[in-house]
């Protein structure tokens, strides 16, 4: 018979089993019930968001620069697709999209179940109809409206407008940003992102397990983003961009001329000369082919047309063939298709192949062999006659860097450090700080970012930092354009001309001086005397022959510690002759401004109680140098105003920017006075500081957005002109400065910009400006010593009542008078005389 | 049927032994569980059928028909005196083994991922449910005729009896049924008088064997998933964790008192796959909460208590062991099935007795319960009778 005890044990085992069930049910249904309830609730709700249309961007005159087009996208909701159907769906989609099925399958794999995947964007009507009519072949596929960003004028204003893209980790920290949104990445698209985006619509549905919609729970319609009204004038912007582009090409041509001259001196084979002939012939052929292609595309209305169309709309004053500045290197030549140098190249060389590098001397680089060592490739590369074994990321032959090595090819990065790399320009209204135009070239079409940048686009544009706005992100030693600062200081502090008060000087010309009130010391706005509107626009030269300083070109000076040093002017050997302060600015005599700095230095501990060692820095900071101007654009940089404190701090950190030993000396202050040394400014700071000097001392916070309006035109946010600070300037200072700047352009004996403005046309006497040339690198290269200069020009017009301040930089371009002033000249021609007044670009005389 | 000719004889026998007294508690519990099951099946299937435009009571009606068949089978089996039919157990066992072989041949119908059905025109059935009963009867038969304590020889025979159908079922594959066999074997050997050493040996062997099976297949993880997965034919193949997560949410969100009949969101919106069959307990948990769940578990407790009582009061060892085996089978089903819905057990596809939707299962479970009930009705009337083997 069975054992009753054992039956009892079996009963206990069963009781134990059931106790486990009971305990677990207790925890689930009593202790943690709330958490499960929440999960059950979230199970049933499905949130569908509708993107809000992004706000448009208009220029000051209502020209649309960025808009939104309504397109259709195909999305797949995998939760609606049975597993068995996935493969066939992937195949159908692949056939529909004309991509390999594996790619679609990968997309499916990569996504979580329940996530909606965008399969195709910007469908044509026919495609959308096809998808909808063949639902049975495309289960779970839906066609939804999708706003697509458009930039109707392409490159126009690209650096101000910026671009949009998918959010990165930092963007995703924002509460209103989701992974598949677009956010502004640069320009006003970034700085005004919040206002542009609007509020997305949120619809909550109740769904069942198959995600079938059962009921609408709540619905919030999307609110469109605000429209930006910029201060930019599209016409001026267009002229600025076209002038910057032509200016860069001109600078590169001039560089190539120099190189050819240098090469003909040596025994290097006439590779260049011969090649140039060949290249020119082929370039002409290519240009012909291109214009033919343009003709056909314009009739078919292809997408590419918009690009050439916008180009075509801009005036083409100079006779340079159709241009593709960053085009492929010409085979066998260190030139691009324009026959000019290439500042940055990404070279792919097949094994056994060779390529000629852009450079002062053409050098050949050859990829000889490759070997694998410890899982990494080592490439044997020959540059001219020197063979080297290189690995990834290695820099070699002074200008080359390895990007990637494989068995078939090597990818190299090459810099031609002497090739002009970019041009930057800013046009600002000195009366309210509005930016009328701003650009750097190479530029880009923001449309490229809408679909995501291709590798080819990145190679072409990313390597030359085309996406960065160098007007606010570029840092340059301002060179002689900076001399306006010690000029203003000298007048304001009654410091120069030597031992004479400013009031003694005859200033402002005959038209202004008589109307000057007696209480000239007052600095209120009403008291600033404006030139009479109907006054003779011709400005009297302010030159006097008194208080001259003999500018010999060589400056021997004694510091108050007794040491004697020598500094040389840019014109040395040779000098400017006898000059006073005004003449010194017009001729850009370094010595005169060094002398100002030297006097500041030598009197730094005098009885006056003024901190003269830092006085010039104070003026610089006052006019906005050394700190970001606060313009409503992202990534703006501060620049640098060097002083003793900075010098010490850098030295402590072992920075290569300062001497390892010694302290801040008079020579450093003298370098600073002429915008050299460690001084760094942005092109915007150059324009904005000049604006303050000529408008009576108002330092504006520049702005590119005037206001933000809603879809009905009601103002949402105003961005009125904002005064950063006011400099207490004697009204005569500004007038005197304007008169001298006018001479820089108009004085036919010594004005450094005179030749650049020679054929300006009517109104040249209303233009003032200052050239500058910063010496970046003086590097020994083979037998040559070659100086790499960056060219600057800041200008103002009309000097009787300034409306525009222009600053132009040609990075590594040469001298300011030669390459930068002509670019500014075209912009001023456009501003003063309209499109018809713009004349062909030509290099000016080589002058600082 | 062979049983039919025996009926008159057993009637005579019964008259000799006194009146047949049904176990009222057992029968009431059985009927109550079946009724709750029917209601739960309706609550779980009606929304889906309604949405599809079908009769919402469609599955309720199908299940009700099977239940009626089940009750008839229960009544018929209850009326059979098992001692009279012991001679047929061997042949029945052989026939069932034959059916298990047949399932694996092309005759067997593969639905879903497992091949475990036999298609007999309008009727399909799963021989593995019959196999459970056949194995219990066979084990009871050989253990009842052995000496106590059991010889190693008897243990070996018992192992073979369980082993052959286990291997065939493993080939289907149906891990749940194999585990039922293992548990039933251990329980019956224990109650049937094996030594502790024998049990220890078997326990270790079972453990090693189970681990071995998993280890071997660990190389291909999907096979383990298959082994541990029972997905009702016709249902969509969905990930295992999805099943259990949704089932857990359903039960947990029921709270103390539940969301109320027909008010379960998980149930109504069909978040729990194969809810009416394997996951029927989630309908109880969500709609009636902790209280309802405990009541259902308690009902199973009452049923099992009655079965053990039957085992204790059977007139012979054979009847006692049959009742023990059936109790063990039900206990294991209930524990593993409910455990699966609350994520303390893997998904093995063992139905909840009398509640899960499914024809063969309900009829087979009813038959099993009928066997035990038959033992009760013929329990010892005089102490002297209990000694007969």
PDB file of N, CA, C and O in Angstrom, chain A residues 465-497:
ATOM      1  N   UNK A 465      37.504  74.291 -44.929  1.00  0.00           N
ATOM      2  CA  UNK A 465      36.652  74.911 -43.911  1.00  0.00           C
ATOM      3  C   UNK A 465      35.635  75.856 -44.524  1.00  0.00           C
ATOM      4  O   UNK A 465      35.354  76.916 -43.987  1.00  0.00           O
ATOM      5  N   UNK A 466      35.087  75.459 -45.673  1.00  0.00           N
ATOM      6  CA  UNK A 466      34.135  76.333 -46.365  1.00  0.00           C
ATOM      7  C   UNK A 466      32.876  76.578 -45.551  1.00  0.00           C
ATOM      8  O   UNK A 466      32.164  77.536 -45.793  1.00  0.00           O
ATOM      9  N   UNK A 467      32.589  75.684 -44.581  1.00  0.00           N
ATOM     10  CA  UNK A 467      31.336  75.814 -43.835  1.00  0.00           C
ATOM     11  C   UNK A 467      31.454  76.786 -42.673  1.00  0.00           C
ATOM     12  O   UNK A 467      30.488  77.073 -42.000  1.00  0.00           O
ATOM     13  N   UNK A 468      32.669  77.242 -42.410  1.00  0.00           N
ATOM     14  CA  UNK A 468      32.837  78.163 -41.298  1.00  0.00           C
ATOM     15  C   UNK A 468      32.734  79.599 -41.775  1.00  0.00           C
ATOM     16  O   UNK A 468      33.199  79.939 -42.857  1.00  0.00           O
ATOM     17  N   UNK A 469      32.128  80.404 -40.919  1.00  0.00           N
ATOM     18  CA  UNK A 469      31.972  81.814 -41.232  1.00  0.00           C
ATOM     19  C   UNK A 469      33.199  82.553 -40.711  1.00  0.00           C
ATOM     20  O   UNK A 469      33.267  82.926 -39.546  1.00  0.00           O
ATOM     21  N   UNK A 470      34.165  82.775 -41.590  1.00  0.00           N
ATOM     22  CA  UNK A 470      35.424  83.371 -41.135  1.00  0.00           C
ATOM     23  C   UNK A 470      35.271  84.837 -40.749  1.00  0.00           C
ATOM     24  O   UNK A 470      36.163  85.394 -40.128  1.00  0.00           O
ATOM     25  N   UNK A 471      34.149  85.446 -41.109  1.00  0.00           N
ATOM     26  CA  UNK A 471      33.941  86.834 -40.692  1.00  0.00           C
ATOM     27  C   UNK A 471      33.857  86.936 -39.178  1.00  0.00           C
ATOM     28  O   UNK A 471      34.244  87.940 -38.600  1.00  0.00           O
ATOM     29  N   UNK A 472      33.332  85.876 -38.530  1.00  0.00           N
ATOM     30  CA  UNK A 472      33.288  85.890 -37.073  1.00  0.00           C
ATOM     31  C   UNK A 472      34.181  84.814 -36.446  1.00  0.00           C
ATOM     32  O   UNK A 472      34.522  84.884 -35.284  1.00  0.00           O
ATOM     33  N   UNK A 473      34.567  83.823 -37.251  1.00  0.00           N
ATOM     34  CA  UNK A 473      35.369  82.726 -36.712  1.00  0.00           C
ATOM     35  C   UNK A 473      36.848  82.815 -37.080  1.00  0.00           C
ATOM     36  O   UNK A 473      37.665  82.117 -36.508  1.00  0.00           O
ATOM     37  N   UNK A 474      37.157  83.628 -38.078  1.00  0.00           N
ATOM     38  CA  UNK A 474      38.553  83.728 -38.509  1.00  0.00           C
ATOM     39  C   UNK A 474      39.312  84.729 -37.654  1.00  0.00           C
ATOM     40  O   UNK A 474      38.810  85.806 -37.349  1.00  0.00           O
ATOM     41  N   UNK A 475      40.514  84.369 -37.249  1.00  0.00           N
ATOM     42  CA  UNK A 475      41.335  85.272 -36.454  1.00  0.00           C
ATOM     43  C   UNK A 475      42.557  85.683 -37.270  1.00  0.00           C
ATOM     44  O   UNK A 475      43.269  84.839 -37.800  1.00  0.00           O
ATOM     45  N   UNK A 476      42.760  86.978 -37.361  1.00  0.00           N
ATOM     46  CA  UNK A 476      43.866  87.487 -38.160  1.00  0.00           C
ATOM     47  C   UNK A 476      44.584  88.585 -37.391  1.00  0.00           C
ATOM     48  O   UNK A 476      43.961  89.334 -36.628  1.00  0.00           O
ATOM     49  N   UNK A 477      45.900  88.689 -37.639  1.00  0.00           N
ATOM     50  CA  UNK A 477      46.623  89.861 -37.160  1.00  0.00           C
ATOM     51  C   UNK A 477      46.191  91.013 -38.069  1.00  0.00           C
ATOM     52  O   UNK A 477      46.342  90.926 -39.275  1.00  0.00           O
ATOM     53  N   UNK A 478      45.590  92.057 -37.524  1.00  0.00           N
ATOM     54  CA  UNK A 478      44.944  93.065 -38.387  1.00  0.00           C
ATOM     55  C   UNK A 478      45.920  93.950 -39.138  1.00  0.00           C
ATOM     56  O   UNK A 478      45.525  94.674 -40.038  1.00  0.00           O
ATOM     57  N   UNK A 479      47.199  93.894 -38.740  1.00  0.00           N
ATOM     58  CA  UNK A 479      48.231  94.653 -39.412  1.00  0.00           C
ATOM     59  C   UNK A 479      47.890  96.141 -39.466  1.00  0.00           C
ATOM     60  O   UNK A 479      47.263  96.672 -38.547  1.00  0.00           O
ATOM     61  N   UNK A 480      48.236  96.796 -40.545  1.00  0.00           N
ATOM     62  CA  UNK A 480      48.175  98.263 -40.573  1.00  0.00           C
ATOM     63  C   UNK A 480      46.771  98.820 -40.477  1.00  0.00           C
ATOM     64  O   UNK A 480      46.596 100.005 -40.177  1.00  0.00           O
ATOM     65  N   UNK A 481      45.735  97.986 -40.737  1.00  0.00           N
ATOM     66  CA  UNK A 481      44.387  98.519 -40.557  1.00  0.00           C
ATOM     67  C   UNK A 481      44.174  98.897 -39.099  1.00  0.00           C
ATOM     68  O   UNK A 481      43.304  99.683 -38.771  1.00  0.00           O
ATOM     69  N   UNK A 482      45.021  98.336 -38.233  1.00  0.00           N
ATOM     70  CA  UNK A 482      44.929  98.573 -36.803  1.00  0.00           C
ATOM     71  C   UNK A 482      45.461  99.962 -36.433  1.00  0.00           C
ATOM     72  O   UNK A 482      45.242 100.438 -35.327  1.00  0.00           O
ATOM     73  N   UNK A 483      46.194 100.586 -37.368  1.00  0.00           N
ATOM     74  CA  UNK A 483      46.861 101.872 -37.046  1.00  0.00           C
ATOM     75  C   UNK A 483      45.859 102.966 -36.735  1.00  0.00           C
ATOM     76  O   UNK A 483      46.215 103.989 -36.129  1.00  0.00           O
ATOM     77  N   UNK A 484      44.604 102.773 -37.172  1.00  0.00           N
ATOM     78  CA  UNK A 484      43.602 103.775 -36.810  1.00  0.00           C
ATOM     79  C   UNK A 484      43.486 103.901 -35.295  1.00  0.00           C
ATOM     80  O   UNK A 484      43.098 104.944 -34.787  1.00  0.00           O
ATOM     81  N   UNK A 485      43.803 102.831 -34.573  1.00  0.00           N
ATOM     82  CA  UNK A 485      43.646 102.844 -33.117  1.00  0.00           C
ATOM     83  C   UNK A 485      44.676 103.753 -32.443  1.00  0.00           C
ATOM     84  O   UNK A 485      44.292 104.680 -31.708  1.00  0.00           O
ATOM     85  N   UNK A 486      45.999 103.563 -32.670  1.00  0.00           N
ATOM     86  CA  UNK A 486      46.950 104.527 -32.091  1.00  0.00           C
ATOM     87  C   UNK A 486      46.744 105.935 -32.641  1.00  0.00           C
ATOM     88  O   UNK A 486      47.024 106.920 -31.952  1.00  0.00           O
ATOM     89  N   UNK A 487      46.194 106.020 -33.850  1.00  0.00           N
ATOM     90  CA  UNK A 487      45.874 107.322 -34.435  1.00  0.00           C
ATOM     91  C   UNK A 487      44.839 108.031 -33.565  1.00  0.00           C
ATOM     92  O   UNK A 487      45.011 109.180 -33.178  1.00  0.00           O
ATOM     93  N   UNK A 488      43.761 107.299 -33.264  1.00  0.00           N
ATOM     94  CA  UNK A 488      42.711 107.886 -32.433  1.00  0.00           C
ATOM     95  C   UNK A 488      43.253 108.198 -31.046  1.00  0.00           C
ATOM     96  O   UNK A 488      42.992 109.271 -30.485  1.00  0.00           O
ATOM     97  N   UNK A 489      44.048 107.309 -30.519  1.00  0.00           N
ATOM     98  CA  UNK A 489      44.630 107.532 -29.198  1.00  0.00           C
ATOM     99  C   UNK A 489      45.475 108.811 -29.187  1.00  0.00           C
ATOM    100  O   UNK A 489      45.359 109.629 -28.279  1.00  0.00           O
ATOM    101  N   UNK A 490      46.283 108.954 -30.219  1.00  0.00           N
ATOM    102  CA  UNK A 490      47.182 110.105 -30.262  1.00  0.00           C
ATOM    103  C   UNK A 490      46.388 111.396 -30.256  1.00  0.00           C
ATOM    104  O   UNK A 490      46.747 112.360 -29.574  1.00  0.00           O
ATOM    105  N   UNK A 491      45.282 111.413 -31.011  1.00  0.00           N
ATOM    106  CA  UNK A 491      44.481 112.630 -31.047  1.00  0.00           C
ATOM    107  C   UNK A 491      43.733 112.830 -29.739  1.00  0.00           C
ATOM    108  O   UNK A 491      43.678 113.931 -29.188  1.00  0.00           O
ATOM    109  N   UNK A 492      43.148 111.770 -29.250  1.00  0.00           N
ATOM    110  CA  UNK A 492      42.323 111.877 -28.043  1.00  0.00           C
ATOM    111  C   UNK A 492      43.157 112.251 -26.823  1.00  0.00           C
ATOM    112  O   UNK A 492      42.691 112.960 -25.948  1.00  0.00           O
ATOM    113  N   UNK A 493      44.345 111.738 -26.761  1.00  0.00           N
ATOM    114  CA  UNK A 493      45.180 111.984 -25.585  1.00  0.00           C
ATOM    115  C   UNK A 493      46.090 113.177 -25.806  1.00  0.00           C
ATOM    116  O   UNK A 493      47.033 113.373 -25.054  1.00  0.00           O
ATOM    117  N   UNK A 494      45.836 113.942 -26.870  1.00  0.00           N
ATOM    118  CA  UNK A 494      46.688 115.072 -27.234  1.00  0.00           C
ATOM    119  C   UNK A 494      48.142 114.643 -27.265  1.00  0.00           C
ATOM    120  O   UNK A 494      49.027 115.325 -26.772  1.00  0.00           O
ATOM    121  N   UNK A 495      48.374 113.475 -27.763  1.00  0.00           N
ATOM    122  CA  UNK A 495      49.670 112.847 -27.657  1.00  0.00           C
ATOM    123  C   UNK A 495      50.538 113.160 -28.857  1.00  0.00           C
ATOM    124  O   UNK A 495      51.743 113.177 -28.795  1.00  0.00           O
ATOM    125  N   UNK A 496      49.893 113.298 -29.988  1.00  0.00           N
ATOM    126  CA  UNK A 496      50.593 113.575 -31.228  1.00  0.00           C
ATOM    127  C   UNK A 496      49.748 114.505 -32.013  1.00  0.00           C
ATOM    128  O   UNK A 496      48.520 114.442 -31.866  1.00  0.00           O
ATOM    129  N   UNK A 497      50.220 115.327 -32.862  1.00  0.00           N
ATOM    130  CA  UNK A 497      51.622 115.547 -33.160  1.00  0.00           C
ATOM    131  C   UNK A 497      52.363 116.044 -31.917  1.00  0.00           C
ATOM    132  O   UNK A 497      51.769 116.595 -31.010  1.00  0.00           O
TER     133      UNK A 497
END
